[in-house]
CSV table of C-alpha atoms in Angstrom, one decimal:
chain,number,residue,atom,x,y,z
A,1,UNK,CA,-9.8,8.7,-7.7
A,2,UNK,CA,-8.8,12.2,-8.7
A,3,UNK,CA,-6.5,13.2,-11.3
A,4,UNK,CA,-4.6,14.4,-8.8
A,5,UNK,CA,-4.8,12.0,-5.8
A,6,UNK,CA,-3.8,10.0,-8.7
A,7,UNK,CA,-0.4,12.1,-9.8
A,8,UNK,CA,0.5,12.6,-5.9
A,9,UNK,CA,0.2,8.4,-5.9
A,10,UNK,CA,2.5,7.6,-8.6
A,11,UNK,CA,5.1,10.3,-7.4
A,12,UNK,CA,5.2,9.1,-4.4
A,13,UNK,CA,5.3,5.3,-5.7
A,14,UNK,CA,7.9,6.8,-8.0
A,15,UNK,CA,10.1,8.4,-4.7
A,16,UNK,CA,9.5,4.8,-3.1
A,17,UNK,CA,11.5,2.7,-5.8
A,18,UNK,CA,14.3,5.0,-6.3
A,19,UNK,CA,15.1,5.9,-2.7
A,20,UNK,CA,18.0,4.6,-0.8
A,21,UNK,CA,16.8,1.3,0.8
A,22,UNK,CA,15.7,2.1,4.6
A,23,UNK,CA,14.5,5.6,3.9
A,24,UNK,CA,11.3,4.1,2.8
A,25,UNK,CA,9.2,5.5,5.9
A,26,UNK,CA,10.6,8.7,5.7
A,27,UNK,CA,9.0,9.4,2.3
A,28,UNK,CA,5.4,8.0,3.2
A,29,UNK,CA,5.9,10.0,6.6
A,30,UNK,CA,6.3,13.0,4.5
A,31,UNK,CA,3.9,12.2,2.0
A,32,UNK,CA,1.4,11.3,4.5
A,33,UNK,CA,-1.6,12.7,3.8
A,34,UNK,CA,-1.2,10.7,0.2
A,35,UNK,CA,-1.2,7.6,1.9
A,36,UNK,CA,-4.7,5.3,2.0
A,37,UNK,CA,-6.8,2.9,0.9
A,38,UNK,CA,-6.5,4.3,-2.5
A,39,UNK,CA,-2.8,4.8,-2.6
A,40,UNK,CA,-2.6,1.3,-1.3
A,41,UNK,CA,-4.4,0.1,-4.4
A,42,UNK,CA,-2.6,2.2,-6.8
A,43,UNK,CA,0.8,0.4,-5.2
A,44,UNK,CA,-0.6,-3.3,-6.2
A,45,UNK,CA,-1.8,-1.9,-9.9
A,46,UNK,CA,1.6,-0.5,-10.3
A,47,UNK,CA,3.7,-3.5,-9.0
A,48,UNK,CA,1.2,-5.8,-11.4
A,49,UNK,CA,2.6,-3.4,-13.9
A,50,UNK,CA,5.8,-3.8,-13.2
A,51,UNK,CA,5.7,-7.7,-13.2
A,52,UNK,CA,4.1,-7.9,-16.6
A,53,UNK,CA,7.2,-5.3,-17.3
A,54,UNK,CA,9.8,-8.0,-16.4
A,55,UNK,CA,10.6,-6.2,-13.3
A,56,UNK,CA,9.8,-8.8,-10.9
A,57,UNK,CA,12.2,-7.4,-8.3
A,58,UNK,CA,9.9,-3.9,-8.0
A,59,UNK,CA,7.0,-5.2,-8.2
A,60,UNK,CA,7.7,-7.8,-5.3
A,61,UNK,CA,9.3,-4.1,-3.6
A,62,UNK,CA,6.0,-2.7,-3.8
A,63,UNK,CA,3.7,-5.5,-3.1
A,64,UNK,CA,5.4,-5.9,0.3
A,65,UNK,CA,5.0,-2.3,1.2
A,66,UNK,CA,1.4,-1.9,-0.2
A,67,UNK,CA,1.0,-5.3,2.4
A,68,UNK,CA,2.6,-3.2,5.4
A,69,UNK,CA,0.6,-0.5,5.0
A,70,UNK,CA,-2.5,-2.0,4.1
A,71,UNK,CA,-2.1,-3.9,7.3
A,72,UNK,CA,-1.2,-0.7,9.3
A,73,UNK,CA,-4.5,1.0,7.7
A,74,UNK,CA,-6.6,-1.9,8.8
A,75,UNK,CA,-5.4,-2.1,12.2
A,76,UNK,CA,-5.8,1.8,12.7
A,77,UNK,CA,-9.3,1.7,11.3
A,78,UNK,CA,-9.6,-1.4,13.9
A,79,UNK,CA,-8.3,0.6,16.9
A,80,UNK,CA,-10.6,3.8,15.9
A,81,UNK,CA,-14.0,1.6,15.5
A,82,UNK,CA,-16.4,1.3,18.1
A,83,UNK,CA,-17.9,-1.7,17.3
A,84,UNK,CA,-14.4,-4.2,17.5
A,85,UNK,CA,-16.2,-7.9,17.7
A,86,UNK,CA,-17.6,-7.5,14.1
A,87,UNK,CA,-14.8,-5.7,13.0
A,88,UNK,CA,-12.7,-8.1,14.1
A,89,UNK,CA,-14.5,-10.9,12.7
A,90,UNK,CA,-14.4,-8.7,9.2
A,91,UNK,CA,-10.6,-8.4,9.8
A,92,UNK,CA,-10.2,-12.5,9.9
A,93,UNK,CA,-12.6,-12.7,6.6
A,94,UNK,CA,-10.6,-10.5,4.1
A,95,UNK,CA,-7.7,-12.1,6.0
A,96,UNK,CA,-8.8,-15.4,4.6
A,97,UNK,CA,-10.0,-14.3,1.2
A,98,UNK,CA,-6.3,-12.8,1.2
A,99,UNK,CA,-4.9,-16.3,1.6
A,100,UNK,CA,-6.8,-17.7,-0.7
A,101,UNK,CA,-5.6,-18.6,-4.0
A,102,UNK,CA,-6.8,-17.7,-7.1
């Protein structure tokens, strides 16, 4: 990821934890074009940061949404794919590894 894909992440991870709560989508609508695969990763590193921080409460903030969105992404990469059987069967195998514990 570039250095400054990277900065536009943590800003808007940043805008995520201090906005008032239910103005969430408005940032990440505004900030859209940040918002990915990538960004979605950046969110879980961040909220693992944030656990081993002893902020358990914004890390569990941010694994939720990184969850929403990831499942938003997947879905609209679903709907776009031509191919949907196989994709669909890939959907319910990282749906499983998901579930799976460590």
């Amino acid at each position: 990821m570039k250095q400054q894909q990277l900065t536009a992440s943590l800003r808007l991870i940043d805008d995520l934890l201090s906005c008032p709560q239910g103005e969430e989508w408005i940032h990440l609508k505004r900030h859209g074009s940040v918002v990915n695969a990538q960004f979605v990763q950046v969110m879980e590193q961040v909220a693992s940061q944030l656990d081993k921080q002893q902020r358990p409460e914004a890390a569990t903030f941010l694994h939720n949404w990184a969850a929403k969105l990831h499942h938003i992404l997947l879905r609209e990469a679903l709907s776009s794919s031509p191919d949907r059987g196989s994709d669909e069967a890939s959907l319910a195998f990282i749906v499983k590894l998901l579930s799976c514990p460590e």
